[in-house]
Amino acid sequence: MFDPAATYVLTAPVRLLEREEGLATLSSAHRAAAAGDGRVVLVSGEPGIGKTAVVTSFLASLGEGARVLLGTCDDLSIPRPLGPIRDLTGRVSWPLDAALRGGAAPHEIQALLIDELELTPRPTVLVLEDVHWADEATLDLVTVLLRRVRTLPALLVLTFRPGEAPPGHRLHAVLGAVPPERSATLALQPLSRDAVATLAGEDADAVYAASGGNAFYVTELLASGAAADPPPSVANAVVGRASRLADDARSLLELVSIVPNRMPTGLLDAVMPAWAAAAEEPERRLLLEVDATSVRFRHELARHAIRSSVPVATRRRLHREILAVLLDTAGDPADVVHHAEGAGDEDVVAEYAVVAARRAAALHSNREAYAHYRRATTFLGRLPTGERATVLEDFANAAYLMGRADEALPAIDRAIAHHRAEGDEPAAGRCIRIRSRLQWYEGDGRGARRSAREAIAALEPLGDSAELARAYSGLAQVEMLASRFDESLASSARAVALADRLGDRRTRAHALVNIGSVRIQLDAADTATLLEAHAAADEAGDPHEAVRALIALTYGHLCWGMPDPARQWGERARAYAREHEVVSLGSYNNVLLAWLCLRAGDWDDAERLTRHELDRGATVTQILARTVLAELAVRRGDPDAVELLADVAARTDRTGEPKRIGPVLELEVEWALTRGTPMPTARLERAAEVFGPRRDRPGHDGARLAAWAAVAGVELGIAADAPPPFGAMVRREWRAAADAFAAVGWRYDRALMLSLLDDEHALVEALETGRGLGADPLTKRVARRLRELGLRVPPGPRRTTRANPAGLTARQLEVLPLLVEGLTNAEIAERLVVSPRTAEHHVAALLGKLGASTRREAARRAAELQLVATD
């Protein structure tokens, strides 16, 4: 029977040294959680450093009345979905236990686990070990808990190895959800020489030299009796210790070593009925830990050492024995696949890889679903004919969710061929529509439009269907992205009409996003449809489309030169994407926010944010990120600017979309202007052909194209009634354009417009702006212009390093003395000719970099670092 007050911990097996501070931190967090103030403690360190020992010692100190839930992530080839949460089965209240046993949906388990953490006695301590191995569904759940922890009477303890989570690993994004004021990090360090001496006595030097202070290595060397003469590896010490056990005990060690993490006692009962007697000696010698439900090695390094010593033939036999039990008892499909691979049973792998993939997909463990489906495709010939197309289609979707369009596209093409061979034209049409989406994400806009039309041609003869409505909306989306507004609106209208007849709310929301996206491209003030679309998608349970609507608002305002509302919508999109785990679009939106930082003059922040997303997003996100980095390189005059510009030009040309091509053409004009090279006249004229007869209604992409063509001295015949600054640029009213850029805080763009004038004051201002931003090409252009006009070039400031102790950007170094002077945000905005919102952003960034919570503290810190002059 479930006992909410039960304690499921072991007594700490070894003496802990130099861990007092960590234990104190855990105890303090526990007291806060007991008062209803939830806490998170992150325990990190290399393998063997003592993470489990510290946590176990802390749990043991809580006494028998404490309520503890403990789960461990698996080092399976492909982790079990919600593996550590399933470890709680039999140890939690009935509702959660039933949900875990019954395979409930992830959101149901999340809600029930939150309820579980509120049960008495309080606080509940939830320990999840080795989260670097966590599956996607577990990481989703942890993210939810981290965001809710402030309202829970619970302490959440997560252990992980930093080395197992390289840059780009999703664990970093998950841990970013931890509220800083409610979390603590224990980064465990190796034991000092003095601590090792306390344990090893006269053998301290040899043990320390062999172990480097790693707590596990120290313990193993001392336990093996090899302290005076350390073996070549600690693994040898573990194997040597095991060799002194009785035969049945060694057999048990070998069997348990085959199973990652822990071996359930039920599985042991079936494979080795006499295991309990055999476990006594390894448990006493601190090799194994035994509790009511499982047996495990005291440390994962010891398991690996024993496993590596087992002959391959013996390993295969043990995997076969475990596999037979799992098949008889309907074991977890991920476990079945793991042991079938170890046993070399490809028939079982072929069958269960699909089962495991579908289970992982249902639990939103996308990474694990992708891995299982990928494996299943290698055994496609073993599957029934009718099943092959379905597996390929599912694999394509899983690969898309992982940002692997390069694998998804061949898979969907094979699925189309299989469906047509089977005479299933509706399924073929559905897959062609999916192919259109994949092509767009890979950056092939022309191919995406071709496939979208092909899908409709395949589905229309079959009559009205939800799939046909999706195909209409899919075509509308790629037409909208190509600035084919009339065609997009017509296809969207067909999609809405058919979706309404069929009661398909999700497709209706998708089509509304398309319509709203067209309207905001034509008129910056026309936001109503996108807001309606966002609400409709949210209500229909389609967070992807809800985020897309907000991103359309962000991108539309950015392209119209309205950064303040763009940033507001972008922040809202970021919050919504994080809350609903819409990773791909969330990454795209983050690059848009980085682009706004660049335009505001925060070049260092823009580069950092963009590079963070460069390797994470789908191809379309990567194209946007490369565009931002190319813009930064062109403006700074980086040595590789020309290569970056050529690369992103080739990528954007492939899309055939003005919104991708236009910003790169702007950079090419800027490059030519600041370097004195020929303008890209022919490319500008070719780009204008996209708008064809619609040049009187070009939207923001056409307006910007015409504006920068005017800078290049090219007349494209596109309407010039765009709002400032672009309308002024089309009319070659450079001062008006400069003033419009100043009004929104885009100082570089203002300086570039001023550089087109023959006015000395304008050119001197442009020169000072270029110097302040570190925009060498612009600075050199303005200096040349002054000389050409026979005017004096003002001397620049003395050469100083761009680096500074706080890592402030050039713009932040301008804001800092104004902040120290005591100016308000509004006064700073007026002094720098930026918007109050932009000034607020700069001040907040300054406070963060200086580690200050108030302006007074920031001023003191700036004086300490000698960043400002002091009396």
mmCIF file of C-alpha atoms in Angstrom, residues 696-829:
data_model
loop_
_atom_site.group_PDB
_atom_site.id
_atom_site.type_symbol
_atom_site.label_atom_id
_atom_site.label_comp_id
_atom_site.label_asym_id
_atom_site.label_seq_id
_atom_site.Cartn_x
_atom_site.Cartn_y
_atom_site.Cartn_z
ATOM 1 C CA ASP A 696 1.409 49.319 -56.713
ATOM 2 C CA ARG A 697 0.855 47.069 -53.658
ATOM 3 C CA PRO A 698 4.265 45.644 -52.827
ATOM 4 C CA GLY A 699 4.083 45.384 -49.030
ATOM 5 C CA HIS A 700 7.039 46.019 -46.775
ATOM 6 C CA ASP A 701 9.365 43.764 -48.787
ATOM 7 C CA GLY A 702 8.743 45.727 -51.978
ATOM 8 C CA ALA A 703 8.901 49.086 -50.200
ATOM 9 C CA ARG A 704 12.288 48.246 -48.680
ATOM 10 C CA LEU A 705 13.571 46.923 -51.991
ATOM 11 C CA ALA A 706 12.590 50.170 -53.724
ATOM 12 C CA ALA A 707 14.153 52.200 -50.893
ATOM 13 C CA TRP A 708 17.552 50.533 -51.128
ATOM 14 C CA ALA A 709 17.403 50.507 -54.911
ATOM 15 C CA ALA A 710 17.114 54.312 -54.662
ATOM 16 C CA VAL A 711 20.329 54.339 -52.624
ATOM 17 C CA ALA A 712 21.901 52.357 -55.466
ATOM 18 C CA GLY A 713 20.537 54.842 -58.008
ATOM 19 C CA VAL A 714 18.076 52.336 -59.522
ATOM 20 C CA GLU A 715 14.416 53.070 -60.294
ATOM 21 C CA LEU A 716 12.250 49.952 -59.942
ATOM 22 C CA GLY A 717 8.812 51.456 -60.523
ATOM 23 C CA ILE A 718 7.539 50.239 -57.147
ATOM 24 C CA ALA A 719 5.068 52.477 -55.279
ATOM 25 C CA ALA A 720 6.730 55.119 -53.090
ATOM 26 C CA ASP A 721 3.868 55.744 -50.669
ATOM 27 C CA ALA A 722 5.446 53.593 -47.961
ATOM 28 C CA PRO A 723 5.707 55.057 -44.449
ATOM 29 C CA PRO A 724 9.002 56.551 -43.268
ATOM 30 C CA PRO A 725 11.830 55.889 -43.447
ATOM 31 C CA PHE A 726 11.386 53.817 -46.609
ATOM 32 C CA GLY A 727 9.090 56.202 -48.453
ATOM 33 C CA ALA A 728 11.603 58.997 -47.848
ATOM 34 C CA MET A 729 14.397 56.804 -49.172
ATOM 35 C CA VAL A 730 12.451 56.003 -52.357
ATOM 36 C CA ARG A 731 12.033 59.765 -52.882
ATOM 37 C CA ARG A 732 15.771 60.234 -52.101
ATOM 38 C CA GLU A 733 14.953 62.480 -49.160
ATOM 39 C CA TRP A 734 17.985 61.351 -47.182
ATOM 40 C CA ARG A 735 17.656 63.746 -44.263
ATOM 41 C CA ALA A 736 14.013 62.806 -43.708
ATOM 42 C CA ALA A 737 15.003 59.148 -43.822
ATOM 43 C CA ALA A 738 17.831 59.814 -41.338
ATOM 44 C CA ASP A 739 15.426 61.558 -38.958
ATOM 45 C CA ALA A 740 12.979 58.662 -39.217
ATOM 46 C CA PHE A 741 15.711 56.157 -38.351
ATOM 47 C CA ALA A 742 16.766 58.347 -35.404
ATOM 48 C CA ALA A 743 13.199 58.389 -34.110
ATOM 49 C CA VAL A 744 13.251 54.608 -33.684
ATOM 50 C CA GLY A 745 16.814 54.421 -32.310
ATOM 51 C CA TRP A 746 18.574 52.939 -35.353
ATOM 52 C CA ARG A 747 21.680 55.117 -35.154
ATOM 53 C CA TYR A 748 23.755 53.269 -37.727
ATOM 54 C CA ASP A 749 21.006 53.515 -40.345
ATOM 55 C CA ARG A 750 20.667 57.228 -39.569
ATOM 56 C CA ALA A 751 24.404 57.706 -40.048
ATOM 57 C CA LEU A 752 24.316 55.837 -43.345
ATOM 58 C CA MET A 753 21.571 58.160 -44.631
ATOM 59 C CA LEU A 754 23.509 61.223 -43.403
ATOM 60 C CA SER A 755 26.543 59.993 -45.330
ATOM 61 C CA LEU A 756 24.560 60.556 -48.548
ATOM 62 C CA LEU A 757 24.292 64.313 -47.862
ATOM 63 C CA ASP A 758 26.804 67.041 -48.749
ATOM 64 C CA ASP A 759 26.249 68.816 -45.428
ATOM 65 C CA GLU A 760 29.292 69.106 -43.166
ATOM 66 C CA HIS A 761 27.351 68.834 -39.903
ATOM 67 C CA ALA A 762 25.532 65.728 -41.142
ATOM 68 C CA LEU A 763 28.769 64.088 -42.237
ATOM 69 C CA VAL A 764 30.546 64.877 -38.970
ATOM 70 C CA GLU A 765 27.672 63.340 -37.019
ATOM 71 C CA ALA A 766 27.805 60.254 -39.241
ATOM 72 C CA LEU A 767 31.566 60.054 -38.641
ATOM 73 C CA GLU A 768 31.164 60.229 -34.861
ATOM 74 C CA THR A 769 28.418 57.602 -34.924
ATOM 75 C CA GLY A 770 30.534 55.262 -37.023
ATOM 76 C CA ARG A 771 33.479 55.670 -34.666
ATOM 77 C CA GLY A 772 31.303 55.126 -31.605
ATOM 78 C CA LEU A 773 29.830 51.894 -32.980
ATOM 79 C CA GLY A 774 33.102 50.564 -34.329
ATOM 80 C CA ALA A 775 31.697 50.678 -37.877
ATOM 81 C CA ASP A 776 35.018 51.036 -39.726
ATOM 82 C CA PRO A 777 33.683 50.884 -43.329
ATOM 83 C CA LEU A 778 31.112 53.610 -42.673
ATOM 84 C CA THR A 779 33.721 55.720 -40.867
ATOM 85 C CA LYS A 780 36.114 55.460 -43.816
ATOM 86 C CA ARG A 781 33.352 56.288 -46.309
ATOM 87 C CA VAL A 782 32.385 59.461 -44.440
ATOM 88 C CA ALA A 783 36.033 60.497 -44.091
ATOM 89 C CA ARG A 784 36.458 60.088 -47.854
ATOM 90 C CA ARG A 785 33.364 62.180 -48.507
ATOM 91 C CA LEU A 786 34.598 64.974 -46.259
ATOM 92 C CA ARG A 787 37.918 65.053 -48.084
ATOM 93 C CA GLU A 788 36.185 65.010 -51.484
ATOM 94 C CA LEU A 789 34.172 68.056 -50.405
ATOM 95 C CA GLY A 790 37.342 69.823 -49.257
ATOM 96 C CA LEU A 791 36.287 69.619 -45.616
ATOM 97 C CA ARG A 792 38.399 68.827 -42.580
ATOM 98 C CA VAL A 793 38.124 65.331 -41.075
ATOM 99 C CA PRO A 794 37.854 65.732 -37.281
ATOM 100 C CA PRO A 795 40.475 63.670 -35.417
ATOM 101 C CA GLY A 796 39.146 60.590 -33.674
ATOM 102 C CA PRO A 797 39.605 59.706 -30.024
ATOM 103 C CA ARG A 798 42.871 58.169 -28.878
ATOM 104 C CA ARG A 799 43.197 54.495 -29.702
ATOM 105 C CA THR A 800 41.949 52.392 -26.820
ATOM 106 C CA THR A 801 41.135 48.790 -26.505
ATOM 107 C CA ARG A 802 37.541 47.811 -27.252
ATOM 108 C CA ALA A 803 37.617 45.426 -24.343
ATOM 109 C CA ASN A 804 36.717 46.510 -20.834
ATOM 110 C CA PRO A 805 36.383 44.696 -17.506
ATOM 111 C CA ALA A 806 32.589 44.482 -17.691
ATOM 112 C CA GLY A 807 32.400 43.513 -21.364
ATOM 113 C CA LEU A 808 30.261 46.537 -22.256
ATOM 114 C CA THR A 809 29.340 47.262 -25.848
ATOM 115 C CA ALA A 810 30.207 50.573 -27.484
ATOM 116 C CA ARG A 811 26.602 51.691 -27.063
ATOM 117 C CA GLN A 812 26.569 50.741 -23.401
ATOM 118 C CA LEU A 813 29.753 52.729 -22.838
ATOM 119 C CA GLU A 814 27.835 55.758 -24.167
ATOM 120 C CA VAL A 815 24.894 55.151 -21.855
ATOM 121 C CA LEU A 816 26.993 54.516 -18.738
ATOM 122 C CA PRO A 817 28.167 58.101 -18.034
ATOM 123 C CA LEU A 818 24.594 59.350 -18.501
ATOM 124 C CA LEU A 819 23.367 56.790 -15.995
ATOM 125 C CA VAL A 820 26.150 57.788 -13.571
ATOM 126 C CA GLU A 821 25.183 61.420 -14.084
ATOM 127 C CA GLY A 822 21.754 60.516 -12.728
ATOM 128 C CA LEU A 823 19.662 60.924 -15.887
ATOM 129 C CA THR A 824 16.335 59.130 -16.124
ATOM 130 C CA ASN A 825 15.561 56.721 -18.967
ATOM 131 C CA ALA A 826 13.562 59.446 -20.709
ATOM 132 C CA GLU A 827 16.447 61.901 -20.389
ATOM 133 C CA ILE A 828 18.927 59.325 -21.682
ATOM 134 C CA ALA A 829 16.609 58.635 -24.622
#
